[in-house]
Short mmCIF file of C-alpha atoms in Angstrom, two decimals:
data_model
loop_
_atom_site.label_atom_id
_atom_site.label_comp_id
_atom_site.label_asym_id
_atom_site.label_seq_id
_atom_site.Cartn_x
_atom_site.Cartn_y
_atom_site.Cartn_z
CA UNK A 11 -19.62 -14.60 -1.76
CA UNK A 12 -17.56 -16.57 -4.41
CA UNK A 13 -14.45 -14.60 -6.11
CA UNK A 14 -14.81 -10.94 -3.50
CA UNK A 15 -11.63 -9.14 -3.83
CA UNK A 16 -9.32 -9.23 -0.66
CA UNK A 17 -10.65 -6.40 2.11
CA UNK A 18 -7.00 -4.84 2.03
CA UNK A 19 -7.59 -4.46 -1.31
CA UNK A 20 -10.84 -3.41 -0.80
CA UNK A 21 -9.77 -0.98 1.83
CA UNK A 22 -6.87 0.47 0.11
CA UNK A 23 -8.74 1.40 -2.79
CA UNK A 24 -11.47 3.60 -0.81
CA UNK A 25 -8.29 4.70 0.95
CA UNK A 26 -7.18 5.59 -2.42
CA UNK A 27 -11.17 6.96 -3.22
CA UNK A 28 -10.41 9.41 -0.03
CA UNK A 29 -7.68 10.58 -0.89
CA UNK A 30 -8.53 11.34 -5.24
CA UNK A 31 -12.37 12.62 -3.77
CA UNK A 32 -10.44 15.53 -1.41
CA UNK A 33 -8.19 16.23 -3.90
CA UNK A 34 -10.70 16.49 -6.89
CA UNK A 35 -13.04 18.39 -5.04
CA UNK A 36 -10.70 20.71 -3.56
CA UNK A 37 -9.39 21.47 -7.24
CA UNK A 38 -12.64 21.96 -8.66
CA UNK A 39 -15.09 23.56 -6.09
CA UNK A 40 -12.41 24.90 -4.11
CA UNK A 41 -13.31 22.90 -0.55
CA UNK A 42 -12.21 19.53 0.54
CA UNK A 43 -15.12 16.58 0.41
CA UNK A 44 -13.87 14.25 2.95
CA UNK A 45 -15.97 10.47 2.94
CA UNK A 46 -18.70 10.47 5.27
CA UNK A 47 -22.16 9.47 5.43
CA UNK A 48 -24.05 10.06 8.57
CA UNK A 49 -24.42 13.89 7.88
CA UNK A 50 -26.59 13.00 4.22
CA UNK A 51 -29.17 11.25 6.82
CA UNK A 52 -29.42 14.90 8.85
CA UNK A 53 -29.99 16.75 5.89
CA UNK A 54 -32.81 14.07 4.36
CA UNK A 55 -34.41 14.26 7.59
CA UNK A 56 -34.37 17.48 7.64
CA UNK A 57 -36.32 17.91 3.76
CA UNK A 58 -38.99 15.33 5.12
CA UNK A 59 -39.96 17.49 8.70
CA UNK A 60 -40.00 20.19 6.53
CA UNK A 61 -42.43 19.57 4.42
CA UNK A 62 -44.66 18.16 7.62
CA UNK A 63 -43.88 20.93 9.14
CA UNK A 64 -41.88 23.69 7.48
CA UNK A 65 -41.73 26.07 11.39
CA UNK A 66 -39.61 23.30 13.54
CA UNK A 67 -37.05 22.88 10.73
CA UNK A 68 -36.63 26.91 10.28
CA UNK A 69 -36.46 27.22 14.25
CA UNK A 70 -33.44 23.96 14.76
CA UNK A 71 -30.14 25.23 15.30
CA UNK A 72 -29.08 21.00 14.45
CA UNK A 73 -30.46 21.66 11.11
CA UNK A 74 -29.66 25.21 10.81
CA UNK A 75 -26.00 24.34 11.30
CA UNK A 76 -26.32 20.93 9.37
CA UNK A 77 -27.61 22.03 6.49
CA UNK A 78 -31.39 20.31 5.11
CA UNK A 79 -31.73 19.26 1.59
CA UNK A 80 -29.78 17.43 -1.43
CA UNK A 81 -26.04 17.93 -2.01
CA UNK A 82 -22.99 16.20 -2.17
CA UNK A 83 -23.04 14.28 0.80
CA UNK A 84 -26.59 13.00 0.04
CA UNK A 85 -25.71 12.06 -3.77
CA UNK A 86 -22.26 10.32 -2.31
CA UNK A 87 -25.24 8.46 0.00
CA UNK A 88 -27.63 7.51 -3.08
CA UNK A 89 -24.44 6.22 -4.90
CA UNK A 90 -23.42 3.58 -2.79
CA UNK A 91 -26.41 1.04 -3.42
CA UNK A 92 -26.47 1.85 -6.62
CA UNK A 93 -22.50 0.91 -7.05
CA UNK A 94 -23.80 -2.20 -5.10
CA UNK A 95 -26.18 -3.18 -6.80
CA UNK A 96 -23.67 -2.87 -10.32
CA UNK A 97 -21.38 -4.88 -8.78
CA UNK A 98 -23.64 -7.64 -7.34
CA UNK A 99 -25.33 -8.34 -10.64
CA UNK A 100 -22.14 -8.35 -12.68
CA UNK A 101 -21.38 -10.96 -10.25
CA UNK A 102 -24.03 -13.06 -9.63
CA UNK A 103 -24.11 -11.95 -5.76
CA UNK A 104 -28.00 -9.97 -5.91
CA UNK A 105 -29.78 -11.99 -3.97
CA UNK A 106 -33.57 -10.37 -2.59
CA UNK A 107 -33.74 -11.29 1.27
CA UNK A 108 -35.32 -9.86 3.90
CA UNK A 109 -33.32 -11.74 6.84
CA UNK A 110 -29.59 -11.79 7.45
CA UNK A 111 -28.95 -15.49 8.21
CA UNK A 112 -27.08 -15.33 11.31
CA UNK A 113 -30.02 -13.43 12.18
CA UNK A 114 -32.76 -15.45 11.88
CA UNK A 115 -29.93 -18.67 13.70
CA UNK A 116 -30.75 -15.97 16.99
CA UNK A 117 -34.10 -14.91 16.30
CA UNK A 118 -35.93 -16.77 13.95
CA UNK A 119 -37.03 -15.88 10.22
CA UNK A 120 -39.82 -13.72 11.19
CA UNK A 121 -39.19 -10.44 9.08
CA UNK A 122 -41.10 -8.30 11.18
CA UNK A 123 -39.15 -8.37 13.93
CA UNK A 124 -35.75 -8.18 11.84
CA UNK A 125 -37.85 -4.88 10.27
CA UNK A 126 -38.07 -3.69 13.97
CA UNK A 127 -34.18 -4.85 15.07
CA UNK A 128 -32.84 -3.12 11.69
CA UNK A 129 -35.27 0.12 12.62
CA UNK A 130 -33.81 0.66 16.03
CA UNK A 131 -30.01 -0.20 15.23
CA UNK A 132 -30.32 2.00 12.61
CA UNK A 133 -31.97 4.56 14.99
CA UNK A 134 -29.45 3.97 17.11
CA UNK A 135 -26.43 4.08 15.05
CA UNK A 136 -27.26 7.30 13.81
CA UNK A 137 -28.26 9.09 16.93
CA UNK A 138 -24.72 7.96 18.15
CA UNK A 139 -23.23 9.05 14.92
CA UNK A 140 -24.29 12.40 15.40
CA UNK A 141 -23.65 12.83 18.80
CA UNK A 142 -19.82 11.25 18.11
CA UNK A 143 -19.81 13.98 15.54
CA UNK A 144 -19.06 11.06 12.57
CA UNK A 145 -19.69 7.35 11.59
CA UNK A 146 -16.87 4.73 10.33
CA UNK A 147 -16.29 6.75 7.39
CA UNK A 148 -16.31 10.47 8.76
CA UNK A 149 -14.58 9.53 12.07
CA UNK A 150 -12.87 6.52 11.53
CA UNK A 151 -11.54 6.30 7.44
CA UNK A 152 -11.35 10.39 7.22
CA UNK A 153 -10.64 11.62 10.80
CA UNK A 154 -7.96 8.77 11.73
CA UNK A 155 -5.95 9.44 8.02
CA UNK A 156 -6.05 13.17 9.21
CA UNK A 157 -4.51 11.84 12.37
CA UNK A 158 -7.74 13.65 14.21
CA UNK A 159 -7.68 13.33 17.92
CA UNK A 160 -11.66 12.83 17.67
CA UNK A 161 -11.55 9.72 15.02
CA UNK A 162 -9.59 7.93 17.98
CA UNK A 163 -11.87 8.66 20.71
CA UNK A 164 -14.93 7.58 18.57
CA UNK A 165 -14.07 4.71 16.93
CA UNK A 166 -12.44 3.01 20.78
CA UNK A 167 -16.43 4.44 21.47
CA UNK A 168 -17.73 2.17 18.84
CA UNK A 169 -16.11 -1.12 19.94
CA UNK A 170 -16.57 -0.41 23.36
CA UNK A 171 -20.19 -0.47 22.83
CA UNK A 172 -20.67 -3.21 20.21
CA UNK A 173 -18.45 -5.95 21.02
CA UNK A 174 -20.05 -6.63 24.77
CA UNK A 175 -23.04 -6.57 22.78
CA UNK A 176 -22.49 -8.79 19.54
CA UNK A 177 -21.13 -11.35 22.20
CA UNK A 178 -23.97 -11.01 24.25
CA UNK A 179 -26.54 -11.37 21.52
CA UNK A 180 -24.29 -13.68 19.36
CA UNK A 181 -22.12 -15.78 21.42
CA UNK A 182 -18.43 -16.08 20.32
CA UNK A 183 -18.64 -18.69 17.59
CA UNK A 184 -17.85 -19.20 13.97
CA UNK B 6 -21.73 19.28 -11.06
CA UNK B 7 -20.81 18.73 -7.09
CA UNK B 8 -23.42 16.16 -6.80
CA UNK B 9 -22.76 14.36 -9.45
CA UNK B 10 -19.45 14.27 -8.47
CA UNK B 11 -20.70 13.22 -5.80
CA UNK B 12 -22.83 10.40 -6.96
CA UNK B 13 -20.15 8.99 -8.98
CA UNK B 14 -17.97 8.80 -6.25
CA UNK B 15 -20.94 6.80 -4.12
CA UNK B 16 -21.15 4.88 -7.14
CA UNK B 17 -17.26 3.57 -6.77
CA UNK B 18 -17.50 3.25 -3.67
CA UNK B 19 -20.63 0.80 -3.02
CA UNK B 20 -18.92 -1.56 -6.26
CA UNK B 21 -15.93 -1.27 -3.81
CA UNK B 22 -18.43 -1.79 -0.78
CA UNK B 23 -19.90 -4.90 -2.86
CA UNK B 24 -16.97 -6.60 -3.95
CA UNK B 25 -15.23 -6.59 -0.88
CA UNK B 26 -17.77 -8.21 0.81
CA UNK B 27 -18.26 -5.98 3.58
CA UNK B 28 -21.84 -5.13 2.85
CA UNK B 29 -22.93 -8.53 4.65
CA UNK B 30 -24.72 -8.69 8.27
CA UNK B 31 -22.04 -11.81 8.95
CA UNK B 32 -19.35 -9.66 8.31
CA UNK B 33 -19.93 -6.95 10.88
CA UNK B 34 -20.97 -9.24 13.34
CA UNK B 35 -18.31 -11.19 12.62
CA UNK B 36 -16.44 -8.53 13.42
CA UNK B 37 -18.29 -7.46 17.15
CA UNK B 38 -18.03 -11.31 17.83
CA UNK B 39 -14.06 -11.06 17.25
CA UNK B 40 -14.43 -14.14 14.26
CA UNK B 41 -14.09 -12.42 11.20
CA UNK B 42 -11.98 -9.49 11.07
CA UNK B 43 -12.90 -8.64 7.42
CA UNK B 44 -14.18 -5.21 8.22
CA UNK B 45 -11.48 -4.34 10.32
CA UNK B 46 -9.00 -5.49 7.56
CA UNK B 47 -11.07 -3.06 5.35
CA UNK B 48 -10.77 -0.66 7.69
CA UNK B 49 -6.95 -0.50 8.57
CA UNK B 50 -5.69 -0.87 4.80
CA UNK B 51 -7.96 1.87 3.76
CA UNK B 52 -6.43 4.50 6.92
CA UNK B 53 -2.77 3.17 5.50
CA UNK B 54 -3.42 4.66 2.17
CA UNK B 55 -5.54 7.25 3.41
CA UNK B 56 -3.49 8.68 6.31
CA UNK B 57 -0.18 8.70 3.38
CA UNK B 58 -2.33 10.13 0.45
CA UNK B 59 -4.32 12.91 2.73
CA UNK B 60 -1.00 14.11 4.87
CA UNK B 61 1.10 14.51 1.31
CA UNK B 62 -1.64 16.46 -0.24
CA UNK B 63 -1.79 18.65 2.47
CA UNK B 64 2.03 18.68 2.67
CA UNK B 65 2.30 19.71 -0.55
CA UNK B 66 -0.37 22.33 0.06
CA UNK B 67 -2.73 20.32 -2.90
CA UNK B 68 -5.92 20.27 -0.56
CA UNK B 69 -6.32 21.29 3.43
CA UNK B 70 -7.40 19.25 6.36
CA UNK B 71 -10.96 19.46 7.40
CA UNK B 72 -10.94 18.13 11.15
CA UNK B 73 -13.87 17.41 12.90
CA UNK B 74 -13.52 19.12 16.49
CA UNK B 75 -12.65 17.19 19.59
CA UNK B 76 -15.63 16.79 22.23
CA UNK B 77 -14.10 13.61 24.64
CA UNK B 78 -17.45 13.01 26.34
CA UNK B 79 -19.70 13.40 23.24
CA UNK B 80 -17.26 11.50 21.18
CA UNK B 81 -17.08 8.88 23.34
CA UNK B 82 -20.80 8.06 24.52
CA UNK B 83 -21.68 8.96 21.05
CA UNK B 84 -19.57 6.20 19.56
CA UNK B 85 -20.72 3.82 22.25
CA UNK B 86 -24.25 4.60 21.59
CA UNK B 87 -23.56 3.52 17.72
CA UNK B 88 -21.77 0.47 19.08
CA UNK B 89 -24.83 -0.62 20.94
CA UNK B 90 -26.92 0.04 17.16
CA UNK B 91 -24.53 -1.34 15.44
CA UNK B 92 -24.03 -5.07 17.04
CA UNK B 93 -28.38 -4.78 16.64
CA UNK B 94 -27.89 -4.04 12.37
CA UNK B 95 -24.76 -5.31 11.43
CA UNK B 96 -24.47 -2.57 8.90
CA UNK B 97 -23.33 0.87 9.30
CA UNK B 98 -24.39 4.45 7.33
CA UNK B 99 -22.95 3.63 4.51
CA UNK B 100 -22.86 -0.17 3.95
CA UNK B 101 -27.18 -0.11 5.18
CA UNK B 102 -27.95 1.28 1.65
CA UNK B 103 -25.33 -0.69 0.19
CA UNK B 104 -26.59 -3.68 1.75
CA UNK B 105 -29.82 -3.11 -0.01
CA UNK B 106 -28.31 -2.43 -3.24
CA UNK B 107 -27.34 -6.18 -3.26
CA UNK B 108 -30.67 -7.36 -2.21
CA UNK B 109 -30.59 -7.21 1.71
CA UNK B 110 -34.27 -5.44 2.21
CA UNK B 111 -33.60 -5.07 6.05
CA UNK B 112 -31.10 -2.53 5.05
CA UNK B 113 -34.34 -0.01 4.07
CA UNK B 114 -35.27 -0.24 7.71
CA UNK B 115 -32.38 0.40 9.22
CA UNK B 116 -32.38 3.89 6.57
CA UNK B 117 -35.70 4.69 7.81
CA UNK B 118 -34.63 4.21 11.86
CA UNK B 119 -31.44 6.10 10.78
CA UNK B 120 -33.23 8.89 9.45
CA UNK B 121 -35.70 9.05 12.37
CA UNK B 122 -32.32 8.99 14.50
CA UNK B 123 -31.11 11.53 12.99
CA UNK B 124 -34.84 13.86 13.41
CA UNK B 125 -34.15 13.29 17.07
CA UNK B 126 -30.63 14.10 17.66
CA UNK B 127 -31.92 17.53 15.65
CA UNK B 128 -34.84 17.68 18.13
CA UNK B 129 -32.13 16.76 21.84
CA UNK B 130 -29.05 18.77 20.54
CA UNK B 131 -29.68 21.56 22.61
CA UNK B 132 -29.86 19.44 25.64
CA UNK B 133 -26.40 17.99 24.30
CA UNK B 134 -25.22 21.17 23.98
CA UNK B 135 -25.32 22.32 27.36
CA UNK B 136 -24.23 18.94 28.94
CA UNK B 137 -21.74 16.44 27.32
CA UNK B 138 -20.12 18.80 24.91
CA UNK B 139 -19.27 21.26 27.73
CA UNK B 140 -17.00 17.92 28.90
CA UNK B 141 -13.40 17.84 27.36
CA UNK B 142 -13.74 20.40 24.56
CA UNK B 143 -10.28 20.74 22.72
CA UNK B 144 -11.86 21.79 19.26
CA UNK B 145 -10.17 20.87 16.02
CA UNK B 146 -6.75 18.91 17.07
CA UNK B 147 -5.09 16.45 15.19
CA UNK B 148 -2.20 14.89 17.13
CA UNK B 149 0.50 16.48 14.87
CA UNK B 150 -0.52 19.46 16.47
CA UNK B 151 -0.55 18.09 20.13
CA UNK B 152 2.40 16.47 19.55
CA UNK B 153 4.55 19.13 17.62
CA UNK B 154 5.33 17.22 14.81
CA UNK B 155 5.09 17.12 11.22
CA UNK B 156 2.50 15.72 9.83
CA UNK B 157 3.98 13.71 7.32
CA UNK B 158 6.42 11.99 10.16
CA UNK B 159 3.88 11.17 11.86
CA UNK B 160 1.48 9.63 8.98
CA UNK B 161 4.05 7.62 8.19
CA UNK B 162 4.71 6.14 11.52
CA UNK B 163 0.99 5.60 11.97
CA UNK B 164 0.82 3.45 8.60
CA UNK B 165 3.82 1.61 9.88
CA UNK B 166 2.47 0.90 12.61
CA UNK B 167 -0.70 -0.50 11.09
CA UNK B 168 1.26 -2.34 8.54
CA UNK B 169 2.68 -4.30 11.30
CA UNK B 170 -0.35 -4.85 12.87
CA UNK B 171 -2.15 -6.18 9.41
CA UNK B 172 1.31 -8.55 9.33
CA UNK B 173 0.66 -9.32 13.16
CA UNK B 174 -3.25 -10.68 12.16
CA UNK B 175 -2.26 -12.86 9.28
CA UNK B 176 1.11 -14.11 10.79
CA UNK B 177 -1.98 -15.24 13.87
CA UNK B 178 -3.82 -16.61 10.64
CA UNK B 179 -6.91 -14.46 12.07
#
């Protein structure tokens, strides 16, 4: 937690990431990689039920229009904790825990049923995602710098959902 | 070589991720709670830079827009749905892997939920299909377009407008 950069400067750089990762890819492969990551977790779902069961992957117009299997989007996906995990042992920061501790001040240490909480948020989260047509990053850092009609609708969606929530669960406290 | 461009930009992006702190459960909740606007900061800086940088490059005809299409109802309950997930995790798609690159193990859970998630919107799209996404279906529409203005104008009113805001939060010491 000691020394972390500011989160404008955090933000303008992947901003800045954005903007070099269209351009690059544009340049180079000749279509525009905008930041996103919910659409990696369609298409690794999608390898996994097919090789349980190869027949109601072929027969899914999701995945059929989705796309199943590694590319891009996936390898952005793999990158991140990887990037993470750099930057938290050049600082000092990796730290192996199983429960947030804010957390376990709610709900007690037990990691089981922080397993179960983190299993159906992330359930959850992507579900929504995917519905929404985008997460933070596809709907709310890509679409809104496009100026996308959709980014707004979403990410008002996303608020509008959690914050009666987090209070609920969390209280309003420091 | 896409993926591995791909990878290396993950890569940057989770040391980004890492470093400004907004791979932590506190954070987000933080956020949800209304205590700790760190991911929000995050958030707006990187649409400033993002919304200039993408609207010159397509200005200058250097790479195109790729807008995801506008469903209201979808959009909406989608992102409300991932609201609900996301004050349960505290992380989103992206920052759940991060999270684990800097030790936080819950973060594999919420992958595994997100990828189960993301098997079952494959598996209920059809039903989708034929019910929210018939509701408020403008396709791909930035509001340059419904507004009849350039793009660049517009980009920079929206950063300007953000700007202030970011002044607005610290000026509030929030």
């Amino acid at each position: 937690m000691r020394n972390g950069w500011s989160p404008y400067l955090g933000g303008a750089l992947t901003g800045l990431l954005l903007v070099l990762s269209v351009l690059v890819t544009y340049q180079l492969f000749g279509h525009p990689r905008y930041l996103g990551t919910s659409t990696a977790y369609v298409r690794v779902a999608g390898l996994v039920e097919k090789a349980l069961s190869p027949e109601s992957v072929a027969t899914n117009a999701y995945y059929a229009k989705e796309g199943v299997g590694i590319d891009w989007k996936v390898m952005l996906v793999l990158g991140v904790p990887l990037g993470a995990l750099i930057a938290a042992l050049r600082n000092r920061e990796f730290r192996l825990r199983w429960v947030p501790e804010r957390w376990a001040e709610r709900f007690g240490s037990s990691p089981v049923l922080r397993a179960v909480g983190a299993f159906v948020g992330g359930f959850l989260i992507i579900y929504g995602a995917r519905l929404a047509g985008g997460c933070p990053s596809g709907h709310g850092l890509s679409g809104m710098s496009q100026l996308a009609a959709s980014g707004f609708i979403v990410v008002a969606g996303f608020f509008v959902g959690g914050i009666p929530l987090a209070l609920l669960i969390y209280g309003r406290r420091r | 070589m896409e993926p591995i461009v791909g990878l290396i930009t993950g890569i940057l992006w989770g040391y980004i991720f890492q470093r400004a702190r907004i791979l932590r459960f506190e954070k987000h909740i933080g956020l949800l709670t209304l205590t700790d606007l760190t991911v929000l900061k995050f958030l707006l800086s990187g649409v400033v830079v993002g919304t200039l940088g993408i609207n010159l490059l397509a200005t200058l005809g250097l790479a195109p827009y790729h807008l995801k299409p506008t469903f209201v109802a979808a959009n909406f309950v989608g992102g409300v749905i991932y609201g609900l997930g996301w004050a349960i995790l505290g992380y989103c798609p992206g920052t759940a892997p991060g999270a684990v690159g800097e030790g936080s193990l819950d973060g594999l859970f919420a992958v595994l939920g997100g990828l189960c998630g993301a098997a079952a919107f494959a598996h209920t799209y059809p039903f989708w299909k034929q019910t929210l996404y018939g509701i408020g279906g403008y396709g791909k529409v930035s509001f340059p377009q419904l507004l009849h203005l350039p793009p660049l104008l517009l980009a920079v009113l929206f950063a300007g407008l953000l700007l202030a805001f970011i002044f607005f939060l610290e000026k509030m010491g929030w």
